[in-house]
Coordinates of C-alpha atoms in Angstrom, one line a residue:
M130 CA -18.6 -63.0 291.2
A131 CA -20.6 -65.4 289.3
T132 CA -21.2 -62.8 286.6
L133 CA -17.3 -62.0 286.5
K134 CA -16.4 -65.7 286.4
L135 CA -18.9 -66.1 283.6
W136 CA -17.5 -63.2 281.7
R137 CA -13.8 -64.5 282.1
T138 CA -14.9 -67.9 280.8
S139 CA -16.5 -66.3 277.7
V140 CA -13.4 -64.1 277.0
M141 CA -11.1 -67.1 277.4
T142 CA -13.2 -69.1 275.0
R143 CA -13.3 -66.4 272.4
F144 CA -9.5 -66.0 272.7
S145 CA -9.0 -69.7 272.3
V146 CA -10.9 -69.7 269.1
L147 CA -9.0 -66.8 267.8
V148 CA -5.8 -68.5 268.6
F149 CA -6.9 -71.7 267.0
S150 CA -8.0 -69.8 263.9
A151 CA -4.7 -68.0 263.5
V152 CA -2.7 -71.2 264.0
L153 CA -4.9 -73.0 261.5
S154 CA -4.4 -70.2 259.0
V155 CA -0.6 -70.1 259.6
C156 CA -0.4 -73.8 259.1
L157 CA -2.5 -73.9 255.9
A158 CA -0.6 -70.7 254.5
G159 CA 1.8 -71.5 251.8
Q160 CA 0.3 -74.9 251.0
E161 CA -1.6 -74.4 247.9
L162 CA -1.6 -75.4 244.2
V163 CA -1.4 -72.3 241.8
I164 CA -2.2 -72.5 238.1
T165 CA 0.0 -70.1 236.4
H166 CA -1.0 -70.9 232.9
A167 CA -3.5 -73.2 231.1
P168 CA -5.0 -73.2 227.5
S169 CA -8.5 -71.9 227.0
Y170 CA -9.8 -75.6 226.6
V171 CA -8.5 -76.6 230.1
S172 CA -10.7 -74.9 232.8
F173 CA -10.3 -74.8 236.4
Q174 CA -13.2 -74.1 238.8
Q175 CA -12.5 -72.1 242.1
Q176 CA -14.2 -74.0 244.9
A177 CA -13.5 -74.5 248.6
D178 CA -12.7 -78.2 248.7
Q179 CA -9.1 -79.0 249.5
L180 CA -7.0 -80.8 247.2
Q181 CA -4.8 -83.6 248.7
T182 CA -1.2 -83.8 247.9
S183 CA -1.4 -87.3 246.9
E184 CA -4.2 -86.3 244.3
V185 CA -1.9 -83.8 242.4
P186 CA -0.5 -86.6 240.2
K187 CA -4.1 -87.4 239.1
V188 CA -4.6 -83.8 238.2
L189 CA -1.6 -84.1 236.0
A190 CA -2.8 -87.2 234.5
H191 CA -6.4 -85.9 233.8
T192 CA -5.1 -82.7 232.1
L193 CA -3.1 -84.9 229.6
G194 CA -6.0 -87.2 229.1
L195 CA -4.4 -90.2 230.8
K196 CA -6.5 -92.7 232.9
T197 CA -5.8 -93.3 236.5
E198 CA -6.6 -96.2 238.8
S199 CA -9.1 -94.4 240.9
D200 CA -11.3 -91.4 240.1
L201 CA -10.3 -87.9 241.1
G202 CA -12.7 -86.8 243.7
W203 CA -11.5 -83.3 243.6
K204 CA -13.9 -81.0 241.6
G205 CA -11.5 -78.1 240.6
L206 CA -10.7 -79.5 237.2
V207 CA -13.6 -79.0 234.8
Q208 CA -14.0 -81.6 232.0
G209 CA -12.7 -80.1 228.9
S210 CA -12.6 -81.1 225.2
L211 CA -12.3 -84.7 224.5
F212 CA -10.4 -84.0 221.2
K213 CA -8.1 -81.4 222.4
R214 CA -5.4 -82.0 225.2
P215 CA -2.3 -79.9 226.3
K216 CA 1.0 -80.9 224.8
A217 CA 2.8 -80.7 228.0
N218 CA 2.2 -80.3 231.7
V219 CA 4.9 -78.8 234.0
L220 CA 4.7 -79.1 237.9
L221 CA 7.0 -76.9 239.9
T222 CA 7.2 -77.8 243.6
V223 CA 8.4 -75.2 245.9
V224 CA 9.2 -76.3 249.5
T225 CA 8.5 -73.4 251.8
L226 CA 7.7 -72.7 255.5
P227 CA 4.1 -72.7 256.5
D228 CA 4.0 -69.0 257.0
Q229 CA 6.1 -68.2 253.9
P230 CA 3.6 -67.9 250.8
L231 CA 4.7 -67.2 247.2
P232 CA 3.4 -64.1 245.5
L233 CA 2.7 -65.5 242.2
K234 CA 0.6 -64.5 239.2
K235 CA -2.0 -67.0 239.1
L236 CA -4.9 -68.1 236.8
A237 CA -6.5 -70.1 239.7
K238 CA -5.5 -71.1 243.2
F239 CA -6.5 -74.0 245.3
P240 CA -5.7 -75.0 249.0
V241 CA -3.8 -78.2 249.5
N242 CA -3.8 -80.6 252.5
D243 CA -0.4 -82.3 252.8
D244 CA -1.5 -85.9 253.5
V245 CA 1.9 -86.9 252.0
A246 CA 5.0 -84.9 251.9
F247 CA 5.5 -84.7 248.2
P248 CA 3.7 -85.8 245.2
D249 CA 4.9 -88.8 243.4
V250 CA 4.8 -88.4 239.5
E251 CA 6.5 -91.7 238.8
G252 CA 3.0 -93.4 238.3
V253 CA 1.9 -90.7 235.7
M254 CA 5.2 -91.1 233.7
N255 CA 4.8 -94.8 233.6
S256 CA 1.2 -94.4 232.5
L257 CA 2.4 -91.9 229.8
Q258 CA 5.0 -94.3 228.6
G259 CA 2.8 -97.3 228.6
M260 CA 0.1 -95.4 226.5
F261 CA 2.8 -94.5 223.8
L262 CA 4.8 -97.8 223.6
E263 CA 6.2 -97.2 220.2
Q264 CA 7.2 -93.7 220.8
S265 CA 9.3 -91.7 223.4
P266 CA 7.3 -88.9 225.4
L267 CA 9.6 -86.2 226.8
M268 CA 9.6 -86.7 230.6
L269 CA 11.7 -85.4 233.4
D270 CA 11.6 -85.5 237.2
L271 CA 14.3 -83.4 238.7
H272 CA 15.0 -82.9 242.4
A273 CA 18.1 -82.3 244.5
D274 CA 19.4 -85.2 246.6
N275 CA 22.0 -83.7 249.1
N276 CA 24.7 -82.2 246.9
M277 CA 23.7 -84.1 243.7
F278 CA 20.7 -83.7 241.4
D279 CA 18.5 -86.8 240.6
L280 CA 17.2 -86.7 237.1
K281 CA 14.7 -89.4 236.1
T282 CA 14.5 -89.2 232.3
E283 CA 15.3 -91.0 229.1
E284 CA 16.6 -88.0 227.3
Q285 CA 20.4 -88.2 226.9
L286 CA 20.8 -84.4 226.4
F287 CA 19.4 -83.8 229.8
R288 CA 21.9 -86.4 231.3
K289 CA 24.8 -84.4 230.0
L290 CA 23.8 -81.3 232.1
P291 CA 26.0 -80.6 235.3
N292 CA 24.4 -82.7 238.1
S293 CA 26.1 -81.5 241.2
I294 CA 26.0 -78.3 243.2
R295 CA 29.8 -77.9 242.9
K296 CA 29.5 -78.0 239.0
L297 CA 26.6 -75.5 239.0
S298 CA 28.5 -73.1 241.2
D299 CA 31.0 -72.7 238.4
R300 CA 28.0 -72.4 236.1
L301 CA 26.6 -69.6 238.0
L302 CA 29.6 -67.5 237.2
D303 CA 28.8 -67.5 233.4
S304 CA 27.3 -64.4 232.0
D305 CA 24.0 -66.2 231.0
S306 CA 23.4 -67.7 234.4
I307 CA 20.2 -67.1 236.4
I308 CA 21.7 -64.6 238.8
H309 CA 22.4 -62.3 235.9
K310 CA 18.9 -62.6 234.9
L311 CA 17.1 -62.2 238.2
S312 CA 17.9 -60.2 241.1
S313 CA 19.6 -62.2 244.0
G314 CA 19.4 -59.2 246.5
S315 CA 21.2 -60.1 249.8
L316 CA 21.7 -63.8 248.9
N317 CA 25.4 -65.0 249.0
M318 CA 26.7 -67.8 246.9
T319 CA 29.3 -68.6 249.5
L320 CA 26.7 -69.8 251.9
N321 CA 25.5 -73.4 251.3
S322 CA 21.8 -72.6 251.8
D323 CA 21.9 -69.9 249.3
L324 CA 24.0 -71.6 246.8
S325 CA 21.6 -74.7 246.9
L326 CA 18.7 -72.3 245.9
M327 CA 20.5 -70.8 242.9
S328 CA 21.8 -74.1 241.9
E329 CA 18.4 -75.6 241.6
M330 CA 17.0 -72.7 239.6
Q331 CA 20.2 -72.8 237.4
M332 CA 19.7 -76.5 236.7
I333 CA 16.1 -75.8 235.8
A334 CA 17.1 -73.0 233.6
D335 CA 19.6 -75.2 231.8
V336 CA 17.0 -77.7 231.1
M337 CA 14.9 -75.1 229.4
K338 CA 17.8 -73.9 227.5
T339 CA 18.6 -77.3 226.1
M340 CA 15.0 -77.6 224.9
S341 CA 15.2 -74.3 223.2
E342 CA 18.5 -75.3 221.5
N343 CA 16.9 -78.6 220.3
P344 CA 13.6 -77.7 219.3
K345 CA 12.9 -81.2 217.8
M346 CA 12.5 -82.5 221.3
V347 CA 9.1 -80.6 221.7
K348 CA 7.9 -81.6 218.3
N349 CA 7.0 -85.2 219.1
K350 CA 3.4 -86.4 218.7
T351 CA 3.2 -87.5 222.3
P352 CA 2.4 -85.5 225.6
D353 CA 5.3 -84.3 227.5
L354 CA 5.6 -84.2 231.4
F355 CA 8.1 -82.2 233.6
S356 CA 8.3 -82.0 237.4
F357 CA 10.8 -79.8 239.3
T358 CA 11.3 -79.5 242.9
I359 CA 13.1 -76.6 244.6
Y360 CA 14.1 -77.1 248.2
G361 CA 16.4 -74.1 248.5
L362 CA 13.8 -71.5 249.5
R363 CA 13.2 -73.6 252.8
N364 CA 17.1 -73.9 253.3
V365 CA 17.4 -70.2 253.2
A366 CA 14.6 -69.5 255.7
D367 CA 15.9 -72.1 258.0
K368 CA 19.5 -70.6 257.8
H369 CA 18.6 -66.9 258.1
G370 CA 15.2 -66.9 259.7
P371 CA 11.6 -66.8 258.0
K372 CA 11.5 -62.9 258.6
S373 CA 15.0 -62.2 257.5
E374 CA 15.9 -59.9 254.4
Q375 CA 17.5 -63.1 252.7
A376 CA 14.3 -65.0 253.0
K377 CA 12.5 -62.0 251.5
D378 CA 14.8 -61.7 248.8
A379 CA 14.7 -65.6 248.0
T380 CA 11.0 -65.6 248.0
K381 CA 11.0 -62.8 245.4
M382 CA 13.6 -64.4 243.6
V383 CA 11.8 -67.7 243.2
S384 CA 8.6 -65.8 242.2
D385 CA 10.2 -64.0 239.4
F386 CA 11.9 -67.4 238.4
V387 CA 8.4 -69.0 238.4
D388 CA 7.2 -66.3 236.0
H389 CA 10.4 -66.9 233.9
V390 CA 9.6 -70.7 233.7
T391 CA 6.0 -70.1 232.8
D392 CA 6.8 -67.6 230.0
H393 CA 9.5 -70.0 228.7
F394 CA 7.2 -73.1 228.4
K395 CA 4.4 -71.0 227.1
S396 CA 6.9 -70.0 224.2
L397 CA 8.2 -73.3 223.9
Y398 CA 4.8 -75.1 223.3
K399 CA 3.0 -72.0 221.9
D400 CA 0.6 -71.7 224.8
N401 CA -0.4 -75.3 224.6
V402 CA 1.0 -76.2 228.0
V403 CA -0.2 -76.3 231.7
V404 CA 2.0 -74.9 234.3
E405 CA 1.3 -75.6 238.1
V406 CA 3.2 -74.5 241.2
L407 CA 2.8 -76.5 244.3
S408 CA 3.7 -74.6 247.5
A409 CA 4.6 -77.5 249.9
A410 CA 5.5 -77.1 253.6
P411 CA 6.2 -80.6 254.9
E412 CA 7.1 -81.1 258.6
K413 CA 10.7 -81.2 259.4
G414 CA 12.3 -84.5 258.9
H415 CA 10.1 -85.5 255.9
V416 CA 12.2 -86.2 252.7
R417 CA 11.4 -87.3 249.5
K418 CA 12.0 -90.9 248.7
V419 CA 14.4 -91.2 245.8
R420 CA 15.3 -94.2 243.7
S421 CA 18.6 -94.5 241.9
L422 CA 18.5 -94.5 238.1
M423 CA 20.5 -97.7 238.2
A424 CA 18.2 -99.5 240.4
T425 CA 16.1 -102.3 239.0
T426 CA 12.4 -102.3 239.4
P427 CA 11.3 -105.6 241.0
A428 CA 8.8 -107.7 239.1
P429 CA 5.3 -107.3 240.4
S430 CA 4.3 -110.5 242.4
K431 CA 1.2 -112.4 241.2
P432 CA -2.0 -111.4 243.0
K433 CA -3.3 -114.2 245.3
S434 CA -6.7 -115.3 244.6
N435 CA -9.2 -114.2 247.3
D436 CA -11.7 -116.3 249.1
L437 CA -14.6 -115.1 247.3
N438 CA -12.8 -116.4 243.9
L439 CA -13.8 -113.1 242.2
A440 CA -12.6 -112.4 238.8
D441 CA -9.6 -109.9 238.2
D442 CA -10.7 -106.2 237.4
Y443 CA -10.5 -104.9 233.9
S444 CA -7.0 -103.9 232.6
Q445 CA -6.4 -100.7 230.8
Q446 CA -6.2 -102.6 227.6
Y447 CA -10.0 -103.8 227.9
P448 CA -11.6 -101.0 225.8
A449 CA -9.1 -101.7 222.8
I450 CA -9.6 -105.4 223.0
F451 CA -13.4 -104.9 223.3
N452 CA -13.5 -102.9 220.2
I453 CA -11.4 -105.2 218.4
V454 CA -13.6 -108.1 219.1
L455 CA -16.8 -106.3 218.6
W456 CA -15.9 -105.0 215.1
L457 CA -14.4 -108.2 214.0
M458 CA -17.8 -110.0 214.8
V459 CA -19.7 -107.4 212.8
V460 CA -17.4 -107.6 209.7
L461 CA -17.6 -111.5 209.9
A462 CA -21.5 -111.4 210.3
I463 CA -21.8 -109.2 207.3
A464 CA -19.4 -111.4 205.2
V465 CA -21.4 -114.5 206.1
Y466 CA -24.6 -112.8 205.2
A467 CA -23.4 -111.6 202.0
I468 CA -21.9 -115.3 201.1
V469 CA -25.3 -116.9 202.1
Y470 CA -27.3 -114.4 200.2
G471 CA -25.3 -114.9 197.0
M472 CA -25.5 -118.6 197.3
W473 CA -29.2 -118.7 197.9
Y474 CA -30.1 -116.9 194.7
M475 CA -27.3 -118.4 192.7
D476 CA -28.5 -120.0 189.2
P477 CA -26.6 -123.3 189.1
G478 CA -26.6 -123.5 185.3
V479 CA -25.3 -120.1 184.8
D480 CA -23.1 -118.9 187.9
S481 CA -21.7 -122.3 188.8
I482 CA -19.0 -123.7 186.5
I483 CA -19.4 -127.1 188.1
Y484 CA -22.9 -127.5 187.0
R485 CA -22.3 -125.9 183.7
M486 CA -19.4 -128.2 182.8
T487 CA -21.6 -131.3 184.0
S488 CA -24.5 -130.3 181.8
Q489 CA -22.4 -129.8 178.7
R490 CA -20.9 -133.3 179.3
L491 CA -24.3 -134.9 179.6
K492 CA -25.5 -133.4 176.3
K493 CA -22.4 -134.8 174.4
D494 CA -23.1 -138.2 175.9

């Protein structure tokens, strides 16, 4: 009896471990960062460390050569050339279910731990704009907010695009719409869940079409940043079920659309672009915080002095100010040395007009 009880305990323990491993693999499935394209001078290293969702904006900033407030602890991005940076970075976030992975053509793939629901690229956009104050980098953060699309951009051509699902439903009927380029399978435009997915992809396709029709937009001398979010795939799975035919067709359509987006941006930027796809599976009820374009940003409050009376940290302008002061001191030191050297070896009777005029007047007297 003791042996039988021990055997049952061992079996139950192994079964629990297997169940836990299966549940863990399901929870982690679909949460990954996939690199679909990167130039040869931008290298990603396959490694086991997980990337936090909150660190994805740092990855975008580092690929563009931007500084971040804190270092990137993740070792998947290899330090590349200091003199060659990508012209643009494109992040496509696809919201899925935990057991709904995307079959993508990938250059590299990394597991992601969703410590936050969605990555916030607003800080990267502010940093990019602050680095190029006299110029206007092409930046866009696009995601759906109920039946409307929130476009965070300064480009007026993007703001002229249809920004509601109702308008995009009419746009989908055109001959050059996304449903005529990609197979929609069993998806039905009359259903809100299916229509939202098609509308999101059509909105992104219209952004790319606008850029193709206006090539001057990508010929600026600043890096460009794009962030797109697709919620519709999750909506289709919630509506029809994750194992339904509609969910499979939607997954295939999104995968084909990701390939279409990658090829299009590669053509626009002549391969000088990094394209990432983040498969996010946030828990139910997690929504992305949005800010109206008309909202004003409150002025940052002055930091309070701490009890230790420590000096403030160096700002981002410290390297530039340091170099200006350093080389100005060097130039002034050389100038002072040259003046002193010239005065020391000067012949007052020959080189100085003051002594020369004085000596001639003394001779006449």
